[in-house]
Short mmCIF file of C-alpha atoms in Angstrom, two decimals:
data_model
loop_
_atom_site.label_atom_id
_atom_site.label_comp_id
_atom_site.label_asym_id
_atom_site.label_seq_id
_atom_site.Cartn_x
_atom_site.Cartn_y
_atom_site.Cartn_z
CA UNK A 211 162.94 277.90 -23.52
CA UNK A 212 163.38 274.55 -25.25
CA UNK A 213 161.93 274.12 -28.72
CA UNK A 214 160.28 270.85 -27.68
CA UNK A 215 158.83 270.30 -24.22
CA UNK A 216 157.96 266.90 -22.80
CA UNK A 217 156.97 265.98 -19.26
CA UNK A 218 159.65 263.63 -17.88
CA UNK A 219 157.25 261.64 -15.72
CA UNK A 220 157.40 258.97 -14.47
CA UNK A 221 153.91 258.11 -15.63
CA UNK A 222 152.65 255.03 -13.83
CA UNK A 223 149.58 253.16 -15.12
CA UNK A 224 148.02 249.76 -14.39
CA UNK A 225 148.20 247.05 -17.03
CA UNK A 226 145.38 247.40 -19.56
CA UNK A 227 145.00 251.17 -19.13
CA UNK A 228 145.48 253.75 -21.87
CA UNK A 229 148.79 255.58 -21.78
CA UNK A 230 148.59 259.20 -22.92
CA UNK A 231 151.79 261.05 -23.80
CA UNK A 232 152.28 264.47 -25.29
CA UNK A 233 154.78 267.08 -26.43
CA UNK A 234 154.44 270.78 -27.08
CA UNK A 235 156.65 272.75 -29.40
CA UNK A 236 157.33 276.36 -30.26
CA UNK A 237 158.50 276.24 -33.90
CA UNK A 238 155.44 276.41 -36.15
CA UNK A 239 157.58 275.27 -39.10
CA UNK A 240 157.78 271.68 -37.82
CA UNK A 241 155.93 269.37 -40.19
CA UNK A 242 157.26 265.88 -39.53
CA UNK A 243 156.66 264.24 -36.18
CA UNK A 244 158.02 261.03 -34.73
CA UNK A 245 157.67 258.97 -31.59
CA UNK A 246 160.49 256.73 -30.40
CA UNK A 247 160.50 254.14 -27.61
CA UNK A 248 163.70 253.66 -25.62
CA UNK A 249 164.30 250.80 -23.22
CA UNK A 250 166.94 251.19 -20.53
CA UNK A 251 170.51 251.00 -21.91
CA UNK A 252 169.22 250.66 -25.48
CA UNK A 253 168.89 252.96 -28.46
CA UNK A 254 165.57 254.59 -29.41
CA UNK A 255 163.26 252.55 -31.64
CA UNK A 256 160.99 254.33 -34.13
CA UNK A 257 157.31 253.75 -33.28
CA UNK A 258 155.33 256.26 -35.31
CA UNK A 259 156.02 258.80 -38.03
CA UNK A 260 153.44 261.37 -39.13
CA UNK A 261 153.30 264.32 -41.45
CA UNK A 262 151.40 267.52 -40.67
CA UNK A 263 148.15 267.42 -38.70
CA UNK A 264 145.84 264.49 -38.14
CA UNK A 265 145.81 261.01 -36.67
CA UNK A 266 147.72 257.85 -37.47
CA UNK A 267 147.00 254.45 -36.00
CA UNK A 268 149.25 251.37 -35.88
CA UNK A 269 148.01 248.49 -33.78
CA UNK A 270 147.74 249.65 -30.16
CA UNK A 271 149.42 252.98 -30.95
CA UNK A 272 147.73 256.19 -32.12
CA UNK A 273 149.63 259.38 -32.90
CA UNK A 274 147.87 262.74 -33.11
CA UNK A 275 149.19 266.06 -34.35
CA UNK A 276 147.47 269.39 -33.71
CA UNK A 277 149.56 271.99 -35.49
CA UNK A 278 147.22 274.83 -34.54
CA UNK A 279 147.99 274.16 -30.87
CA UNK A 280 151.59 273.01 -31.50
CA UNK A 281 150.79 269.81 -29.63
CA UNK A 282 151.38 266.16 -30.45
CA UNK A 283 150.16 263.07 -28.62
CA UNK A 284 150.79 259.35 -28.49
CA UNK A 285 148.20 256.97 -27.07
CA UNK A 286 148.93 253.35 -26.16
CA UNK A 287 145.85 251.19 -25.74
CA UNK A 288 145.69 248.03 -23.63
CA UNK A 289 149.07 248.80 -22.09
CA UNK A 290 151.39 245.93 -21.15
CA UNK A 291 154.34 245.74 -18.75
CA UNK A 292 156.54 245.44 -21.85
CA UNK A 293 155.46 249.00 -22.75
CA UNK A 294 157.45 250.25 -19.75
CA UNK A 295 160.10 252.46 -21.35
CA UNK A 296 160.98 256.07 -22.07
CA UNK A 297 159.08 257.63 -24.97
CA UNK A 298 160.73 260.38 -26.97
CA UNK A 299 159.03 262.74 -29.36
CA UNK A 300 161.01 264.23 -32.24
CA UNK A 301 160.20 266.66 -35.02
CA UNK A 302 161.66 268.17 -38.15
CA UNK A 303 160.94 271.09 -40.44
CA UNK A 304 161.46 269.26 -43.73
CA UNK A 305 162.61 265.88 -44.97
CA UNK A 306 165.77 267.60 -46.17
CA UNK A 307 166.68 268.45 -42.61
CA UNK A 308 166.86 265.07 -40.93
CA UNK A 309 170.08 266.24 -39.36
CA UNK A 310 168.07 268.89 -37.57
CA UNK A 311 165.66 266.69 -35.66
CA UNK A 312 164.60 268.25 -32.36
CA UNK A 313 163.91 265.80 -29.55
CA UNK A 314 161.92 266.08 -26.38
CA UNK A 315 163.65 264.95 -23.20
CA UNK A 316 161.46 261.84 -22.97
CA UNK A 317 158.67 260.61 -20.69
CA UNK A 318 159.30 257.55 -18.55
CA UNK A 319 156.32 255.17 -18.52
CA UNK A 320 155.83 252.38 -16.00
CA UNK A 321 153.07 249.84 -16.59
CA UNK A 322 152.38 247.82 -13.45
CA UNK A 323 150.94 244.28 -13.63
CA UNK B 221 170.17 240.88 -39.99
CA UNK B 222 170.43 244.51 -41.09
CA UNK B 223 171.16 247.05 -38.44
CA UNK B 224 173.41 249.58 -36.78
CA UNK B 225 176.25 248.27 -34.63
CA UNK B 226 177.94 250.45 -32.06
CA UNK B 227 181.02 249.36 -30.19
CA UNK B 228 182.12 249.12 -27.52
CA UNK B 229 179.02 249.16 -25.28
CA UNK B 230 181.05 250.65 -22.41
CA UNK B 231 184.17 252.78 -22.65
CA UNK B 232 186.37 254.50 -20.11
CA UNK B 233 188.53 257.51 -20.82
CA UNK B 234 191.51 258.76 -18.88
CA UNK B 235 192.31 262.44 -18.56
CA UNK B 236 193.98 263.83 -21.68
CA UNK B 237 193.10 260.81 -23.77
CA UNK B 238 191.26 260.66 -27.09
CA UNK B 239 188.84 257.78 -27.54
CA UNK B 240 187.04 256.57 -30.68
CA UNK B 241 183.53 255.16 -30.78
CA UNK B 242 182.65 252.88 -33.65
CA UNK B 243 179.43 252.92 -35.67
CA UNK B 244 178.78 250.55 -38.57
CA UNK B 245 175.56 250.07 -40.54
CA UNK B 246 174.62 247.49 -43.17
CA UNK B 247 171.31 249.11 -44.12
CA UNK B 248 172.75 250.90 -47.15
CA UNK B 249 171.66 254.19 -45.61
CA UNK B 250 173.15 257.37 -47.02
CA UNK B 251 172.99 259.53 -43.90
CA UNK B 252 174.56 258.88 -40.51
CA UNK B 253 174.40 260.82 -37.25
CA UNK B 254 175.95 261.03 -33.81
CA UNK B 255 173.98 262.13 -30.75
CA UNK B 256 174.78 262.60 -27.13
CA UNK B 257 172.15 261.75 -24.48
CA UNK B 258 172.39 263.07 -20.92
CA UNK B 259 169.91 262.33 -18.11
CA UNK B 260 166.84 264.57 -18.30
CA UNK B 261 167.85 266.02 -21.65
CA UNK B 262 166.80 265.25 -25.17
CA UNK B 263 169.22 263.88 -27.70
CA UNK B 264 171.66 266.52 -28.89
CA UNK B 265 173.24 266.30 -32.33
CA UNK B 266 177.04 266.22 -32.47
CA UNK B 267 177.78 265.60 -36.17
CA UNK B 268 175.99 264.23 -39.19
CA UNK B 269 176.96 263.09 -42.67
CA UNK B 270 174.75 262.74 -45.71
CA UNK B 271 177.41 261.49 -48.09
CA UNK B 272 180.84 259.86 -47.99
CA UNK B 273 183.72 262.27 -47.33
CA UNK B 274 181.36 265.02 -46.18
CA UNK B 275 179.95 265.87 -42.76
CA UNK B 276 178.44 268.81 -40.89
CA UNK B 277 178.62 270.02 -37.32
CA UNK B 278 175.59 269.67 -35.16
CA UNK B 279 174.66 271.68 -32.10
CA UNK B 280 177.46 270.46 -29.81
CA UNK B 281 180.44 269.60 -32.06
CA UNK B 282 183.15 271.18 -29.91
CA UNK B 283 185.56 268.57 -28.56
CA UNK B 284 184.46 265.92 -31.06
CA UNK B 285 185.64 264.84 -34.51
CA UNK B 286 184.32 262.42 -37.13
CA UNK B 287 185.23 260.89 -40.47
CA UNK B 288 183.17 259.28 -43.23
CA UNK B 289 185.53 257.37 -45.46
CA UNK B 290 183.05 254.57 -46.16
CA UNK B 291 179.29 254.62 -46.52
CA UNK B 292 178.92 251.98 -43.82
CA UNK B 293 181.10 253.59 -41.17
CA UNK B 294 180.97 256.83 -39.17
CA UNK B 295 183.40 256.77 -36.22
CA UNK B 296 183.29 259.47 -33.55
CA UNK B 297 186.41 260.60 -31.67
CA UNK B 298 185.95 262.22 -28.30
CA UNK B 299 189.01 264.38 -27.86
CA UNK B 300 190.69 265.60 -24.69
CA UNK B 301 189.19 269.02 -25.48
CA UNK B 302 185.75 267.69 -24.52
CA UNK B 303 185.72 268.51 -20.83
CA UNK B 304 182.51 266.74 -19.92
CA UNK B 305 182.47 263.57 -22.03
CA UNK B 306 180.52 261.31 -19.67
CA UNK B 307 177.30 260.49 -21.54
CA UNK B 308 175.43 257.90 -23.59
CA UNK B 309 176.42 258.23 -27.26
CA UNK B 310 174.00 257.15 -29.95
CA UNK B 311 174.64 256.62 -33.62
CA UNK B 312 171.80 256.72 -36.14
CA UNK B 313 171.36 256.30 -39.86
CA UNK B 314 168.65 256.95 -42.42
CA UNK B 315 167.80 256.90 -46.09
CA UNK B 316 167.45 260.40 -47.46
CA UNK B 317 164.08 261.90 -46.52
CA UNK B 318 163.29 259.07 -44.07
CA UNK B 319 163.29 258.91 -40.25
CA UNK B 320 166.42 257.91 -38.40
CA UNK B 321 167.08 254.49 -36.89
CA UNK B 322 169.41 254.10 -33.94
CA UNK B 323 172.07 251.75 -32.67
CA UNK B 324 172.18 250.60 -29.04
CA UNK B 325 174.68 253.18 -27.89
CA UNK B 326 178.04 253.43 -26.17
CA UNK B 327 178.26 254.58 -22.57
CA UNK B 328 181.40 256.64 -22.00
CA UNK B 329 182.72 257.30 -18.51
CA UNK B 330 185.77 259.05 -17.09
CA UNK B 331 188.33 257.16 -15.03
#
């Protein structure tokens, strides 16, 4: 079983809808959680970075962490065609272990005009 | 502009050949990383370095080698011992205790 599970999609939504993405994990020691966006043939771009449980909002993006359920989410409001990409979750036990980031396999999102 | 530059964007390897992928950063980051990305799989760590002249193996280091002679540079050599080298290779860097930022990758294929 993988440490981090993520539905590969594709997830297709109409423009303006809310995109809901999630990851589940098995290691209860994870404390730092990240979401990356990756366009085709490009490197991942850091979108959100959160510590422990709770919510974090940045513009149209909201990240949620529920450590009791070992579940993290990313919501994209008012989705645009430019949001079409693969979204990767990543997590780490401590800030000393950045070399030990665990990634999900990524969810492909398609926003249709 | 500060960033991470990977070159070349596309690379072809012949059987029995070693190839070297370049990664340079001008962000003054201490740590640098190499990942491999295969379709349907998450990024897998090959090697990482937190300081010049020091590096550690990641989860899939076999068939790869690295060096860190300068803070800005972390080249990856894919040796002939790596039997399945076709993949998208990503280099990343970070300040200590901060999230990683990525370059735009090198796609390696076998001739």
